[in-house]
Short mmCIF file of C-alpha atoms in Angstrom, two decimals:
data_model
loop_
_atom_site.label_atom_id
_atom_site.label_comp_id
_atom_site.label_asym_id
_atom_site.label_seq_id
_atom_site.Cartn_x
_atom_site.Cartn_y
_atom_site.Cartn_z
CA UNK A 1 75.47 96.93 71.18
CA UNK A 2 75.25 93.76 72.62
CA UNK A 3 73.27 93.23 75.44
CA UNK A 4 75.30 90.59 77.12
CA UNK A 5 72.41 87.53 77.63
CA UNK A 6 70.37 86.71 80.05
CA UNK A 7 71.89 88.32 84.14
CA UNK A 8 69.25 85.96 86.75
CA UNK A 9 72.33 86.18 89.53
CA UNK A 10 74.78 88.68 90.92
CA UNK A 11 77.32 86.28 89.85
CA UNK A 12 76.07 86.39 85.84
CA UNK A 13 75.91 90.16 86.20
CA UNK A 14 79.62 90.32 87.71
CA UNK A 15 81.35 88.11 84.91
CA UNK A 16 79.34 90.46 82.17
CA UNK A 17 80.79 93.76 83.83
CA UNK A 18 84.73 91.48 84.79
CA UNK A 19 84.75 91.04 81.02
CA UNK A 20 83.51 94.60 79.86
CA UNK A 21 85.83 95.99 81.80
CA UNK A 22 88.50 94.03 80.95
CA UNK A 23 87.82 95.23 76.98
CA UNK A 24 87.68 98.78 77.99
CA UNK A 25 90.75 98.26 79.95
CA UNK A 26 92.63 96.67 76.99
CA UNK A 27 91.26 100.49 75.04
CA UNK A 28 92.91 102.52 77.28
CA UNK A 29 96.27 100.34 77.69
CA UNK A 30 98.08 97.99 75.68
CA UNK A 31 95.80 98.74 72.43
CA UNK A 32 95.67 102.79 73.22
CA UNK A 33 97.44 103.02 69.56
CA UNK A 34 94.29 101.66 68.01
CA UNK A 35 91.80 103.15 70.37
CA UNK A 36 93.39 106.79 69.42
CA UNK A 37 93.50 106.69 65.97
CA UNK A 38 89.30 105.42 66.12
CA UNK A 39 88.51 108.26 68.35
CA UNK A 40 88.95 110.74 65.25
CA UNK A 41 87.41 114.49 66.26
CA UNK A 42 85.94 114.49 62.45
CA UNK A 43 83.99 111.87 62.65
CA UNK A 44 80.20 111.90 64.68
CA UNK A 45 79.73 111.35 68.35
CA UNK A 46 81.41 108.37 69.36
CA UNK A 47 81.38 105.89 72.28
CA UNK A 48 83.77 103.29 74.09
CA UNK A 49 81.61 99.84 74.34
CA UNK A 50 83.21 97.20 76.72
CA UNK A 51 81.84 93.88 75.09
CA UNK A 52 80.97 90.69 77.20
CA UNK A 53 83.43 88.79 75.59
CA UNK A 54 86.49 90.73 76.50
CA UNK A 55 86.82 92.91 73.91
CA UNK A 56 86.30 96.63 73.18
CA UNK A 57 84.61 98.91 69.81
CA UNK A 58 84.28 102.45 69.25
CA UNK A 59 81.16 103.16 67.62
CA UNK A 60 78.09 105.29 67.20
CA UNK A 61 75.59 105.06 69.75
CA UNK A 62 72.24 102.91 69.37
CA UNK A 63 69.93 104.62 67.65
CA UNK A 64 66.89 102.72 68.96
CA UNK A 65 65.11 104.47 71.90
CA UNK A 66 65.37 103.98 74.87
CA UNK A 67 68.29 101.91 73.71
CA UNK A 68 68.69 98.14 75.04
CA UNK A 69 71.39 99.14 77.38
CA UNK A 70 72.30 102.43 79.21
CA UNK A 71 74.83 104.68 76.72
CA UNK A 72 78.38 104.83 77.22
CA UNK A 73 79.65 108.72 77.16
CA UNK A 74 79.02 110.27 73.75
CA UNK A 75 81.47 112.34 72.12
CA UNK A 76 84.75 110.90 73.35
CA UNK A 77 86.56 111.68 70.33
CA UNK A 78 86.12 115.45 70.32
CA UNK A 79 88.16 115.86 73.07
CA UNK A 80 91.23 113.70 71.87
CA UNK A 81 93.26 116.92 70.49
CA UNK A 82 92.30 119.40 72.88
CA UNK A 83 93.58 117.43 76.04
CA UNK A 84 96.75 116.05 76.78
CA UNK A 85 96.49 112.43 75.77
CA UNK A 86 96.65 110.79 79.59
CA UNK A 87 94.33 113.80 80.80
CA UNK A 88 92.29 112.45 77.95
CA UNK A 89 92.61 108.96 78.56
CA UNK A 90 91.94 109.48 82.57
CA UNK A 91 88.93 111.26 81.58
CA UNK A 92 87.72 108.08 79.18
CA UNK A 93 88.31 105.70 82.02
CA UNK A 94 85.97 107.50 84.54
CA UNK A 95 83.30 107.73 82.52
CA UNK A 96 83.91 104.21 81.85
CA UNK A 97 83.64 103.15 85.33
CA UNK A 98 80.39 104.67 85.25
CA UNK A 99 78.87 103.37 82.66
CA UNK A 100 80.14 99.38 83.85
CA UNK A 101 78.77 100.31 87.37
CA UNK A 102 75.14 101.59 85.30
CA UNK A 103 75.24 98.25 82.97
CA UNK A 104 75.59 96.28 85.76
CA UNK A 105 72.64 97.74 87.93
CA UNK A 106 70.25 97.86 85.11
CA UNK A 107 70.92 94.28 84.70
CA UNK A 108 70.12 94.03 88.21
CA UNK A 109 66.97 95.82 88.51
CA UNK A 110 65.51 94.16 85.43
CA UNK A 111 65.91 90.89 85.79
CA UNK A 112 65.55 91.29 89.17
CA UNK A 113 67.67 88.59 91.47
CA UNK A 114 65.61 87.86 94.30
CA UNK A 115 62.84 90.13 94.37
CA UNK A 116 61.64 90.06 98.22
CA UNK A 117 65.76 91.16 98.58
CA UNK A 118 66.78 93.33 95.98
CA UNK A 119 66.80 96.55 98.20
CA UNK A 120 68.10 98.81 99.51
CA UNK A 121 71.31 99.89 97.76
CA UNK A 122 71.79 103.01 99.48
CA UNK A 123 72.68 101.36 102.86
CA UNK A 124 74.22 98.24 101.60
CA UNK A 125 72.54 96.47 104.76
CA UNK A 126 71.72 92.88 104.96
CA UNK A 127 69.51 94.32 107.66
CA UNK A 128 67.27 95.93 105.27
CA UNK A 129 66.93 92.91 102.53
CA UNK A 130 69.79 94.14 100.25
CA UNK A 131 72.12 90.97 100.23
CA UNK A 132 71.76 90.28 97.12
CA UNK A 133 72.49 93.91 95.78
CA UNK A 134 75.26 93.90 98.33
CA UNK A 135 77.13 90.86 97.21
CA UNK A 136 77.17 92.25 93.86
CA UNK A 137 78.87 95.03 94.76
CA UNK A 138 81.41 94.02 97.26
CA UNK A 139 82.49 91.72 93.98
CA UNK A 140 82.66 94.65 92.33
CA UNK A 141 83.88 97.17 94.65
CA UNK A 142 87.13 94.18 94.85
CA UNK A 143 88.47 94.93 91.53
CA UNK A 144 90.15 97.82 90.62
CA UNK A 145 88.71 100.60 88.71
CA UNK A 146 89.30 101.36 85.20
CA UNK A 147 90.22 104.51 86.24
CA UNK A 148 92.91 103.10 88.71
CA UNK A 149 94.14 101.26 86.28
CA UNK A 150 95.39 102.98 83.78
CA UNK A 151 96.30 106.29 86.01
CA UNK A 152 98.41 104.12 87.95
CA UNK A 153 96.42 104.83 91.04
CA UNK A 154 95.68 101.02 92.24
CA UNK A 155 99.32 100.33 91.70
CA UNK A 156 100.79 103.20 93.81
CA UNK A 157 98.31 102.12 96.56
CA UNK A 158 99.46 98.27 96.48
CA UNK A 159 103.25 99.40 96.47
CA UNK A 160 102.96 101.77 99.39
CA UNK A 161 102.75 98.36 101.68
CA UNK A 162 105.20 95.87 99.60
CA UNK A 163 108.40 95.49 100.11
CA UNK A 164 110.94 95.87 97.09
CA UNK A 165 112.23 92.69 95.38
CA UNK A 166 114.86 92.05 93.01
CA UNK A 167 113.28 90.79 89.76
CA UNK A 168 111.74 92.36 86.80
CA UNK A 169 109.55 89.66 85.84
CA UNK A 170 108.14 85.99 86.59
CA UNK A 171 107.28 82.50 85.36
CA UNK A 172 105.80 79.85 86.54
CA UNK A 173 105.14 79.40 90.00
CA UNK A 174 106.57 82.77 91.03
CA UNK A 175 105.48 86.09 92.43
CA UNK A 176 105.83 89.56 90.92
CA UNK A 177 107.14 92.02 93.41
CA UNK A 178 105.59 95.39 92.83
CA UNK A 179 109.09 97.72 93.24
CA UNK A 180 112.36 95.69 92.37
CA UNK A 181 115.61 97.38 92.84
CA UNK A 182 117.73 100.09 90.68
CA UNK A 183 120.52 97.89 89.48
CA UNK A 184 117.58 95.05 88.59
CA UNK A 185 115.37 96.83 85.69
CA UNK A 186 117.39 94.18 83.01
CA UNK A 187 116.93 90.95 84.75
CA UNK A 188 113.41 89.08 83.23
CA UNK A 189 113.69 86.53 85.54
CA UNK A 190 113.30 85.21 89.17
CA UNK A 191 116.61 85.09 91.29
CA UNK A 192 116.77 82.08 93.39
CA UNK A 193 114.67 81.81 97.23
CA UNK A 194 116.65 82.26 100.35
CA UNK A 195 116.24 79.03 102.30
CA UNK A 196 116.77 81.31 105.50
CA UNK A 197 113.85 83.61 105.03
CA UNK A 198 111.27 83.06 108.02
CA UNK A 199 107.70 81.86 107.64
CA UNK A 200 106.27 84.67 108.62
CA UNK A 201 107.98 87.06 105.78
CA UNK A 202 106.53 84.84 103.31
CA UNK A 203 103.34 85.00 104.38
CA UNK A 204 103.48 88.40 104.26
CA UNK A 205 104.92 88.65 100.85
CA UNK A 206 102.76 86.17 99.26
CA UNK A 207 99.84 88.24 100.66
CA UNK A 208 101.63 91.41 98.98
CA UNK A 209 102.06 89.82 95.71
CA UNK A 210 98.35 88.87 95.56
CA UNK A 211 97.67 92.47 95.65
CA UNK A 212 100.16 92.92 92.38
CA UNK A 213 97.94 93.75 89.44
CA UNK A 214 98.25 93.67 85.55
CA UNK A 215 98.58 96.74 83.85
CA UNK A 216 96.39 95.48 80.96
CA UNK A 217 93.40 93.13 82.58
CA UNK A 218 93.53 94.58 86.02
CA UNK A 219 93.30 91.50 87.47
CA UNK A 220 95.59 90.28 90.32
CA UNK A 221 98.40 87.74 90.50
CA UNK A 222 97.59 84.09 89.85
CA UNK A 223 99.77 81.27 90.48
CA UNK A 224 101.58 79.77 87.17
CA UNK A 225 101.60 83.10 85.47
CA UNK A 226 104.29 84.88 83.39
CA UNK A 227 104.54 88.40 84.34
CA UNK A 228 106.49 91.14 82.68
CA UNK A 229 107.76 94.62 83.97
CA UNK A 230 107.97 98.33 81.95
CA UNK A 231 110.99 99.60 82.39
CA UNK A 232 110.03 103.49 81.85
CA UNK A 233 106.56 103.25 84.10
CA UNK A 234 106.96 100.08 86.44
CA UNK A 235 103.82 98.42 85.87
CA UNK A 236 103.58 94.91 85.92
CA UNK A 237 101.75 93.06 83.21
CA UNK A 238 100.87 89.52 82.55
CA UNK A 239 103.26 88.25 79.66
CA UNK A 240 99.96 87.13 78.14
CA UNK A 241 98.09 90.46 77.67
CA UNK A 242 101.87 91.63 76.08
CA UNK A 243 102.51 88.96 73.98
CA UNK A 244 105.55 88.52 75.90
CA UNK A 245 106.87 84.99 76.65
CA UNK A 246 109.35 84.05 79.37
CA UNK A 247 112.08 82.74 76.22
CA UNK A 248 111.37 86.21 74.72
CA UNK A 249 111.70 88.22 78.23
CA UNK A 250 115.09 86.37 78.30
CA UNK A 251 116.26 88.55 75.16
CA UNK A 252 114.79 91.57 76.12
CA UNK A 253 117.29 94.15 77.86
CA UNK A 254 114.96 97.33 78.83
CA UNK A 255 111.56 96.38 77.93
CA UNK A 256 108.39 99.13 77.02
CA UNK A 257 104.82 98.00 77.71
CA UNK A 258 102.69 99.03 74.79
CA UNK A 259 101.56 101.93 76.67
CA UNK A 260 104.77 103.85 76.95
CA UNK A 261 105.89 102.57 73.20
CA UNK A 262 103.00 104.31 71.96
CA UNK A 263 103.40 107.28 73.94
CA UNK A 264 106.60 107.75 72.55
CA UNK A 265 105.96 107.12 69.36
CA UNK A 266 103.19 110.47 69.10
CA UNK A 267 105.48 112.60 70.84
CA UNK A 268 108.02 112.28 68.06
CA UNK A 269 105.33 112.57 65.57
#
C-alpha cells in the first residue's frame, strides 16, 4: 500500500485524497468491468486501494501491524453475488468515502500542520485554533462524494437548479448542460449561441454549468474540455476519462458510457 509521501500542508493532504479518490472513482465507473471480475467471492478478503497517482488495485490487506495506513473495508468481494450489483457498488463507494476521509486525517494528525492550530475538528471553528483542520475540510467537503458519484446523487442535486439545454455533448470552449432535450439525445455537438440571450442568463448558466460534473473523475466543468453524454443514464463525462474524442462523438448516434455497457452486458450473461 503506498503511503502517498510526505503530507506537511492541508493542501499536500487534499491532492493525495483528489487523486485517491479519483482511482476509486474510476473502480466503481468507467472500469466497473475490471473492478467486478477482481472482486471474486473465492478468493481471500479483499480491499479497494485508491492510489496517489490516480489509479485504483484490489488487493489483500497489509499484513504489517498496525499497518502504514488505515485499512480500506475488508471483504468487499464476498458480497458481489449476494447483492444486486449497484446495491453492491453503492455499498463499495461509502465505505470508500470513509476510508479517503480516515487517510486524509491520519495524514493530518501525524504530520501534524501547524501544531499550536490543529484543533478542534469537532466544531470546525477558527475560534478555537482549528483553521488549519478546517481548510482541509471545506476542500474536501467541495468535491463530491464517491458515493454521490456513482449513485447519481450529486448529479440529481446539480440538475434540480439548471435549466435544460439542447446538446448532448461539448468541445472546446463550451459548456455541458446537465438535462438537454428529448428530440436532442443524437446530437454530439454544441448548437450555435443566441446573440439575443441577456447577460444576466449567462451568468446564470455559466454558474450552472460549473456545477456539471464527470461521471468518471467527479470533478467539475473546466473550460476547453470535451464532454460526452450517456444516452441510457444522462451523465455527463469528460471525453477524456471515455476515450471519446469530439471527431469520434461526431459518428456516434446513441452513445453508452462504460457504466451502462457493462451493465448490460452481465444482464445478458
Amino acid at each position: 500500500m503506498d503511503g502517498g509521501g510526505t503530507h506537511r500542508t492541508p493542501e499536500d493532504v487534499f491532492r493525495d485524497f483528489r487523486a485517491r479518490r479519483a482511482g476509486m472513482i474510476k473502480a466503481l465507473t468507467t472500469d466497473v468491468e475490471k473492478f467486478y471480475q477482481q472482486c471474486d467471492p473465492e478468493k481471500e478478503n479483499l480491499c479497494l486501494y485508491g492510489l496517489p497517482n490516480e489509479t485504483w488495485e484490489v488487493n489483500l490487506p497489509a499484513e504489517e501491524v498496525p499497518p502504514e495506513l488505515p485499512e480500506p473495508a475488508l471483504g468487499i468481494n464476498f458480497a458481489r453475488d449476494g447483492m444486486d450489483e449497484k446495491d453492491w457498488l453503492s455499498l463499495v463507494a461509502v465505505h470508500s468515502d470513509a476510508w479517503l476521509l480516515a487517510v486524509a486525517f491520519y495524514f493530518g494528525a501525524r504530520f501534524g500542520f501547524d501544531k499550536d492550530s490543529r484543533y478542534c475538528i469537532c466544531c470546525l471553528s477558527i475560534s478555537c485554533g482549528s483553521i488549519i483542520w478546517k481548510r482541509l475540510f471545506v476542500m474536501i467537503n467541495n468535491l463530491p462524494t464517491i458515493y454521490e458519484v456513482v449513485t447519481g446523487t450529486a448529479k440529481k442535486q446539480t440538475k434540480e437548479k439548471t435549466p435544460k439545454s439542447s446538446s448532448k455533448s461539448n468541445k472546446s470552449g463550451t459548456k455541458p448542460p446537465h438535462q438537454p432535450e428529448p428530440n436532442s439525445r443524437g446530437s454530439k455537438m454544441p448548437p450555435p449561441k443566441d446573440e439575443d440571450d441577456s447577460g444576466g442568463e449567462e451568468e446564470e448558466e455559466e454558474e450552472d454549468h460549473e456545477n456539471t460534473l464527470c461521471g468518471s473523475c467527479g470533478d467539475n466543468y473546466g473550460q476547453d474540455e470535451f464532454w460526452i453524454c450517456c444516452d441510457a443514464c444522462e451523465t455527463w463525462f469528460h471525453g477524456k476519462c471515455v476515450k471519446i474524442t469530439p471527431a469520434k462523438a461526431e459518428h456516434i448516434k446513441h452513445y453508452k458510457c462504460p457504466n451502462c455497457s457493462g451493465s448490460s452486458k452481465r444482464a445478458r450473461a
